[in-house]
Amino acid sequence: SATSDRMFRIAASDYITTVLIVPLLAALEIEAPFLRIEISAPSNESMSMLAHGAIDFMVTPEQFLSQDHPKLLLFEEQHVVVGWNENPVFNTPLSDESYHSCGHIAVQISNRLSFAESLQRKMGDRRRIEVVASSFTMVPWMLPGTHRLTLMHERLAKVMQARLPLGVAPPPFTIPSMREMVQFHEARAGD
């Protein structure tokens, strides 16, 4: 309700915070101005924290979920190739060869491979990884002025393309949709 001052503790990546929680905060300021939110980065401890009530829910790709707690699909996400908009690789449709001719920026958070990183490794990764970042939102700032590429969530790419000189292209290979889920403790099902 509009008078609730409840604290919600959420485990969510900087990507989810940027594309989902930030727009939600503006609506909550009007609808529930006393509500409080604490956001923490997902980690190897998130599942245990959920089980013990230290967080109310987590937002994460389907493959990181526990079978022990309820879950709901929030949305499906596509991935796109992103780089500096002056990178000549964007002058023609990306091929497998042109994609692999560039250096790449990868993301690894809390020693866990992201959805995109896991997929590329399963496909026999041939990228020349020049930079490994510890957050998704760090990566777009590293691309302008370079010829590096990254595989990024399409929603995040659109947000960042409005702020930075970025080029976006479909990947030269098939990537399945990422199912972004919310998982909560059964005791919180009514919330």
PDB file of C-alpha atoms in Angstrom:
ATOM      1  CA  SER A   1       0.000   0.000   0.000  1.00  0.00           C
ATOM      2  CA  ALA A   2       1.000   3.653  -0.320  1.00  0.00           C
ATOM      3  CA  THR A   3       1.767   3.880   3.401  1.00  0.00           C
ATOM      4  CA  SER A   4       3.964   0.764   3.681  1.00  0.00           C
ATOM      5  CA  ASP A   5       7.506   1.395   4.893  1.00  0.00           C
ATOM      6  CA  ARG A   6       8.573  -2.195   4.353  1.00  0.00           C
ATOM      7  CA  MET A   7      12.150  -2.956   3.348  1.00  0.00           C
ATOM      8  CA  PHE A   8      12.539  -5.293   0.367  1.00  0.00           C
ATOM      9  CA  ARG A   9      15.947  -6.919   0.009  1.00  0.00           C
ATOM     10  CA  ILE A  10      16.675  -7.941  -3.579  1.00  0.00           C
ATOM     11  CA  ALA A  11      19.593  -9.782  -5.166  1.00  0.00           C
ATOM     12  CA  ALA A  12      19.897  -8.439  -8.710  1.00  0.00           C
ATOM     13  CA  SER A  13      22.702  -7.726 -11.157  1.00  0.00           C
ATOM     14  CA  ASP A  14      23.602  -4.218 -12.249  1.00  0.00           C
ATOM     15  CA  TYR A  15      21.986  -5.109 -15.601  1.00  0.00           C
ATOM     16  CA  ILE A  16      18.636  -5.902 -13.935  1.00  0.00           C
ATOM     17  CA  THR A  17      18.978  -2.847 -11.714  1.00  0.00           C
ATOM     18  CA  THR A  18      19.503  -0.630 -14.784  1.00  0.00           C
ATOM     19  CA  VAL A  19      16.774  -2.002 -17.050  1.00  0.00           C
ATOM     20  CA  LEU A  20      14.112  -3.033 -14.524  1.00  0.00           C
ATOM     21  CA  ILE A  21      14.585  -1.617 -11.034  1.00  0.00           C
ATOM     22  CA  VAL A  22      15.567   1.961 -11.992  1.00  0.00           C
ATOM     23  CA  PRO A  23      12.310   2.517 -13.954  1.00  0.00           C
ATOM     24  CA  LEU A  24      10.388   0.824 -11.125  1.00  0.00           C
ATOM     25  CA  LEU A  25      11.866   3.204  -8.536  1.00  0.00           C
ATOM     26  CA  ALA A  26      10.263   6.215 -10.229  1.00  0.00           C
ATOM     27  CA  ALA A  27       6.841   4.535 -10.083  1.00  0.00           C
ATOM     28  CA  LEU A  28       7.364   3.436  -6.472  1.00  0.00           C
ATOM     29  CA  GLU A  29       8.224   6.981  -5.423  1.00  0.00           C
ATOM     30  CA  ILE A  30       4.663   7.943  -6.404  1.00  0.00           C
ATOM     31  CA  GLU A  31       2.773   4.737  -5.526  1.00  0.00           C
ATOM     32  CA  ALA A  32       4.611   3.695  -2.356  1.00  0.00           C
ATOM     33  CA  PRO A  33       6.878   6.570  -1.265  1.00  0.00           C
ATOM     34  CA  PHE A  34       7.841   5.007   2.089  1.00  0.00           C
ATOM     35  CA  LEU A  35       8.844   1.640   0.673  1.00  0.00           C
ATOM     36  CA  ARG A  36      12.557   0.898   1.035  1.00  0.00           C
ATOM     37  CA  ILE A  37      14.682  -1.266  -1.247  1.00  0.00           C
ATOM     38  CA  GLU A  38      18.103  -2.764  -0.663  1.00  0.00           C
ATOM     39  CA  ILE A  39      19.826  -4.211  -3.735  1.00  0.00           C
ATOM     40  CA  SER A  40      22.781  -6.562  -3.520  1.00  0.00           C
ATOM     41  CA  ALA A  41      24.736  -8.206  -6.309  1.00  0.00           C
ATOM     42  CA  PRO A  42      24.042 -11.899  -6.874  1.00  0.00           C
ATOM     43  CA  SER A  43      26.720 -14.147  -5.442  1.00  0.00           C
ATOM     44  CA  ASN A  44      27.345 -17.776  -4.614  1.00  0.00           C
ATOM     45  CA  GLU A  45      25.662 -17.041  -1.255  1.00  0.00           C
ATOM     46  CA  SER A  46      22.411 -15.637  -2.743  1.00  0.00           C
ATOM     47  CA  MET A  47      20.554 -18.955  -2.656  1.00  0.00           C
ATOM     48  CA  SER A  48      21.446 -19.511   0.987  1.00  0.00           C
ATOM     49  CA  MET A  49      20.434 -15.928   1.793  1.00  0.00           C
ATOM     50  CA  LEU A  50      17.074 -16.524   0.102  1.00  0.00           C
ATOM     51  CA  ALA A  51      16.522 -19.750   2.047  1.00  0.00           C
ATOM     52  CA  HIS A  52      17.308 -18.009   5.358  1.00  0.00           C
ATOM     53  CA  GLY A  53      15.245 -14.882   4.673  1.00  0.00           C
ATOM     54  CA  ALA A  54      18.212 -12.504   4.372  1.00  0.00           C
ATOM     55  CA  ILE A  55      16.860 -11.460   0.953  1.00  0.00           C
ATOM     56  CA  ASP A  56      13.209 -11.391  -0.110  1.00  0.00           C
ATOM     57  CA  PHE A  57      13.775 -12.374  -3.703  1.00  0.00           C
ATOM     58  CA  MET A  58      16.360 -12.633  -6.428  1.00  0.00           C
ATOM     59  CA  VAL A  59      16.233 -11.855 -10.123  1.00  0.00           C
ATOM     60  CA  THR A  60      18.474 -14.096 -12.191  1.00  0.00           C
ATOM     61  CA  PRO A  61      18.650 -16.165 -15.385  1.00  0.00           C
ATOM     62  CA  GLU A  62      16.826 -19.467 -15.164  1.00  0.00           C
ATOM     63  CA  GLN A  63      19.961 -21.631 -14.994  1.00  0.00           C
ATOM     64  CA  PHE A  64      20.992 -20.065 -11.653  1.00  0.00           C
ATOM     65  CA  LEU A  65      17.701 -20.908  -9.870  1.00  0.00           C
ATOM     66  CA  SER A  66      17.114 -23.392  -7.091  1.00  0.00           C
ATOM     67  CA  GLN A  67      14.467 -26.091  -7.458  1.00  0.00           C
ATOM     68  CA  ASP A  68      13.541 -25.538  -3.788  1.00  0.00           C
ATOM     69  CA  HIS A  69      11.666 -22.232  -4.141  1.00  0.00           C
ATOM     70  CA  PRO A  70       8.865 -20.776  -6.299  1.00  0.00           C
ATOM     71  CA  LYS A  71       9.842 -18.856  -9.417  1.00  0.00           C
ATOM     72  CA  LEU A  72       8.176 -16.679 -12.058  1.00  0.00           C
ATOM     73  CA  LEU A  73       9.263 -15.626 -15.541  1.00  0.00           C
ATOM     74  CA  LEU A  74       9.806 -11.838 -15.691  1.00  0.00           C
ATOM     75  CA  PHE A  75      10.824 -11.539 -19.338  1.00  0.00           C
ATOM     76  CA  GLU A  76      12.909 -13.085 -22.088  1.00  0.00           C
ATOM     77  CA  GLU A  77      16.034 -11.255 -23.211  1.00  0.00           C
ATOM     78  CA  GLN A  78      17.991 -11.344 -26.457  1.00  0.00           C
ATOM     79  CA  HIS A  79      21.718 -10.656 -26.816  1.00  0.00           C
ATOM     80  CA  VAL A  80      23.361  -8.322 -29.322  1.00  0.00           C
ATOM     81  CA  VAL A  81      26.926  -7.465 -30.302  1.00  0.00           C
ATOM     82  CA  VAL A  82      27.942  -3.997 -29.107  1.00  0.00           C
ATOM     83  CA  GLY A  83      30.991  -1.857 -29.833  1.00  0.00           C
ATOM     84  CA  TRP A  84      32.040   1.693 -30.622  1.00  0.00           C
ATOM     85  CA  ASN A  85      29.839   3.046 -33.424  1.00  0.00           C
ATOM     86  CA  GLU A  86      32.962   4.077 -35.387  1.00  0.00           C
ATOM     87  CA  ASN A  87      34.338   0.538 -35.382  1.00  0.00           C
ATOM     88  CA  PRO A  88      34.468  -0.415 -39.102  1.00  0.00           C
ATOM     89  CA  VAL A  89      33.187  -3.900 -38.239  1.00  0.00           C
ATOM     90  CA  PHE A  90      29.691  -2.342 -38.088  1.00  0.00           C
ATOM     91  CA  ASN A  91      29.858  -1.115 -41.736  1.00  0.00           C
ATOM     92  CA  THR A  92      28.663  -4.505 -43.020  1.00  0.00           C
ATOM     93  CA  PRO A  93      26.613  -7.286 -41.422  1.00  0.00           C
ATOM     94  CA  LEU A  94      28.711  -9.096 -38.818  1.00  0.00           C
ATOM     95  CA  SER A  95      30.153 -12.406 -39.908  1.00  0.00           C
ATOM     96  CA  ASP A  96      31.708 -15.038 -37.707  1.00  0.00           C
ATOM     97  CA  GLU A  97      35.095 -13.968 -39.083  1.00  0.00           C
ATOM     98  CA  SER A  98      34.623 -10.239 -38.418  1.00  0.00           C
ATOM     99  CA  TYR A  99      33.252 -10.949 -34.927  1.00  0.00           C
ATOM    100  CA  HIS A 100      36.323 -13.006 -34.028  1.00  0.00           C
ATOM    101  CA  SER A 101      38.789 -10.586 -35.670  1.00  0.00           C
ATOM    102  CA  CYS A 102      38.156  -8.030 -32.894  1.00  0.00           C
ATOM    103  CA  GLY A 103      39.249  -8.082 -29.291  1.00  0.00           C
ATOM    104  CA  HIS A 104      36.471  -8.711 -26.790  1.00  0.00           C
ATOM    105  CA  ILE A 105      35.298  -7.672 -23.351  1.00  0.00           C
ATOM    106  CA  ALA A 106      33.853 -10.448 -21.197  1.00  0.00           C
ATOM    107  CA  VAL A 107      31.897 -10.242 -17.941  1.00  0.00           C
ATOM    108  CA  GLN A 108      32.513 -12.430 -14.919  1.00  0.00           C
ATOM    109  CA  ILE A 109      30.704 -11.652 -11.671  1.00  0.00           C
ATOM    110  CA  SER A 110      31.586 -13.342  -8.374  1.00  0.00           C
ATOM    111  CA  ASN A 111      33.485 -16.082 -10.235  1.00  0.00           C
ATOM    112  CA  ARG A 112      30.282 -17.056 -12.094  1.00  0.00           C
ATOM    113  CA  LEU A 113      30.099 -17.021 -15.862  1.00  0.00           C
ATOM    114  CA  SER A 114      27.248 -14.950 -17.246  1.00  0.00           C
ATOM    115  CA  PHE A 115      24.598 -16.473 -19.512  1.00  0.00           C
ATOM    116  CA  ALA A 116      26.404 -15.110 -22.605  1.00  0.00           C
ATOM    117  CA  GLU A 117      29.829 -16.255 -21.417  1.00  0.00           C
ATOM    118  CA  SER A 118      28.565 -19.765 -20.655  1.00  0.00           C
ATOM    119  CA  LEU A 119      27.008 -20.049 -24.107  1.00  0.00           C
ATOM    120  CA  GLN A 120      30.098 -18.853 -25.949  1.00  0.00           C
ATOM    121  CA  ARG A 121      32.271 -21.335 -24.088  1.00  0.00           C
ATOM    122  CA  LYS A 122      29.867 -24.168 -24.917  1.00  0.00           C
ATOM    123  CA  MET A 123      30.065 -23.146 -28.602  1.00  0.00           C
ATOM    124  CA  GLY A 124      33.868 -23.477 -28.600  1.00  0.00           C
ATOM    125  CA  ASP A 125      34.839 -19.923 -27.784  1.00  0.00           C
ATOM    126  CA  ARG A 126      37.433 -18.486 -30.185  1.00  0.00           C
ATOM    127  CA  ARG A 127      37.329 -14.878 -28.977  1.00  0.00           C
ATOM    128  CA  ARG A 128      40.447 -12.936 -28.062  1.00  0.00           C
ATOM    129  CA  ILE A 129      39.330 -11.677 -24.644  1.00  0.00           C
ATOM    130  CA  GLU A 130      41.305  -8.526 -23.859  1.00  0.00           C
ATOM    131  CA  VAL A 131      39.328  -7.251 -20.870  1.00  0.00           C
ATOM    132  CA  VAL A 132      37.291  -9.020 -18.191  1.00  0.00           C
ATOM    133  CA  ALA A 133      34.857  -6.753 -16.337  1.00  0.00           C
ATOM    134  CA  SER A 134      33.170  -7.433 -13.001  1.00  0.00           C
ATOM    135  CA  SER A 135      29.843  -5.831 -13.946  1.00  0.00           C
ATOM    136  CA  PHE A 136      27.596  -5.536 -17.008  1.00  0.00           C
ATOM    137  CA  THR A 137      27.196  -1.749 -16.828  1.00  0.00           C
ATOM    138  CA  MET A 138      30.961  -1.207 -16.728  1.00  0.00           C
ATOM    139  CA  VAL A 139      31.415  -2.678 -20.213  1.00  0.00           C
ATOM    140  CA  PRO A 140      29.688  -0.056 -22.449  1.00  0.00           C
ATOM    141  CA  TRP A 141      31.941   2.684 -21.055  1.00  0.00           C
ATOM    142  CA  MET A 142      35.012   0.657 -22.143  1.00  0.00           C
ATOM    143  CA  LEU A 143      33.986   0.375 -25.809  1.00  0.00           C
ATOM    144  CA  PRO A 144      34.115   3.920 -27.324  1.00  0.00           C
ATOM    145  CA  GLY A 145      37.449   4.675 -28.961  1.00  0.00           C
ATOM    146  CA  THR A 146      38.346   0.974 -29.277  1.00  0.00           C
ATOM    147  CA  HIS A 147      37.714  -1.841 -31.735  1.00  0.00           C
ATOM    148  CA  ARG A 148      36.606  -4.224 -28.987  1.00  0.00           C
ATOM    149  CA  LEU A 149      33.227  -5.933 -29.027  1.00  0.00           C
ATOM    150  CA  THR A 150      31.014  -7.477 -26.394  1.00  0.00           C
ATOM    151  CA  LEU A 151      27.925  -9.636 -26.327  1.00  0.00           C
ATOM    152  CA  MET A 152      25.340  -7.711 -24.293  1.00  0.00           C
ATOM    153  CA  HIS A 153      21.717  -7.896 -23.185  1.00  0.00           C
ATOM    154  CA  GLU A 154      19.612  -6.068 -25.781  1.00  0.00           C
ATOM    155  CA  ARG A 155      17.706  -4.012 -23.165  1.00  0.00           C
ATOM    156  CA  LEU A 156      20.957  -2.807 -21.599  1.00  0.00           C
ATOM    157  CA  ALA A 157      22.410  -2.036 -25.047  1.00  0.00           C
ATOM    158  CA  LYS A 158      19.420   0.205 -25.834  1.00  0.00           C
ATOM    159  CA  VAL A 159      19.732   2.090 -22.532  1.00  0.00           C
ATOM    160  CA  MET A 160      23.471   2.615 -23.013  1.00  0.00           C
ATOM    161  CA  GLN A 161      23.226   3.464 -26.737  1.00  0.00           C
ATOM    162  CA  ALA A 162      21.175   6.538 -25.730  1.00  0.00           C
ATOM    163  CA  ARG A 163      24.140   7.712 -23.620  1.00  0.00           C
ATOM    164  CA  LEU A 164      27.234   6.543 -25.496  1.00  0.00           C
ATOM    165  CA  PRO A 165      28.419   6.311 -29.144  1.00  0.00           C
ATOM    166  CA  LEU A 166      27.697   2.601 -29.500  1.00  0.00           C
ATOM    167  CA  GLY A 167      26.986   0.410 -32.502  1.00  0.00           C
ATOM    168  CA  VAL A 168      24.686  -2.585 -32.097  1.00  0.00           C
ATOM    169  CA  ALA A 169      24.338  -5.602 -34.399  1.00  0.00           C
ATOM    170  CA  PRO A 170      22.796  -9.052 -34.246  1.00  0.00           C
ATOM    171  CA  PRO A 171      25.325 -11.768 -33.428  1.00  0.00           C
ATOM    172  CA  PRO A 172      26.620 -13.893 -36.337  1.00  0.00           C
ATOM    173  CA  PHE A 173      25.461 -17.042 -34.530  1.00  0.00           C
ATOM    174  CA  THR A 174      22.275 -18.205 -32.846  1.00  0.00           C
ATOM    175  CA  ILE A 175      21.850 -17.403 -29.179  1.00  0.00           C
ATOM    176  CA  PRO A 176      18.762 -18.699 -27.388  1.00  0.00           C
ATOM    177  CA  SER A 177      16.637 -16.256 -25.428  1.00  0.00           C
ATOM    178  CA  MET A 178      17.691 -15.769 -21.835  1.00  0.00           C
ATOM    179  CA  ARG A 179      14.796 -16.345 -19.435  1.00  0.00           C
ATOM    180  CA  GLU A 180      15.087 -13.770 -16.652  1.00  0.00           C
ATOM    181  CA  MET A 181      13.296 -15.095 -13.567  1.00  0.00           C
ATOM    182  CA  VAL A 182      12.331 -13.921 -10.105  1.00  0.00           C
ATOM    183  CA  GLN A 183      12.697 -16.461  -7.302  1.00  0.00           C
ATOM    184  CA  PHE A 184      11.369 -15.999  -3.793  1.00  0.00           C
ATOM    185  CA  HIS A 185      11.011 -18.010  -0.609  1.00  0.00           C
ATOM    186  CA  GLU A 186       7.687 -19.812  -0.312  1.00  0.00           C
ATOM    187  CA  ALA A 187       6.987 -17.836   2.891  1.00  0.00           C
ATOM    188  CA  ARG A 188       7.058 -14.635   0.770  1.00  0.00           C
ATOM    189  CA  ALA A 189       4.582 -15.926  -1.859  1.00  0.00           C
ATOM    190  CA  GLY A 190       1.841 -13.543  -0.694  1.00  0.00           C
ATOM    191  CA  ASP A 191       4.067 -10.467  -0.968  1.00  0.00           C
TER     192      ASP A 191
END
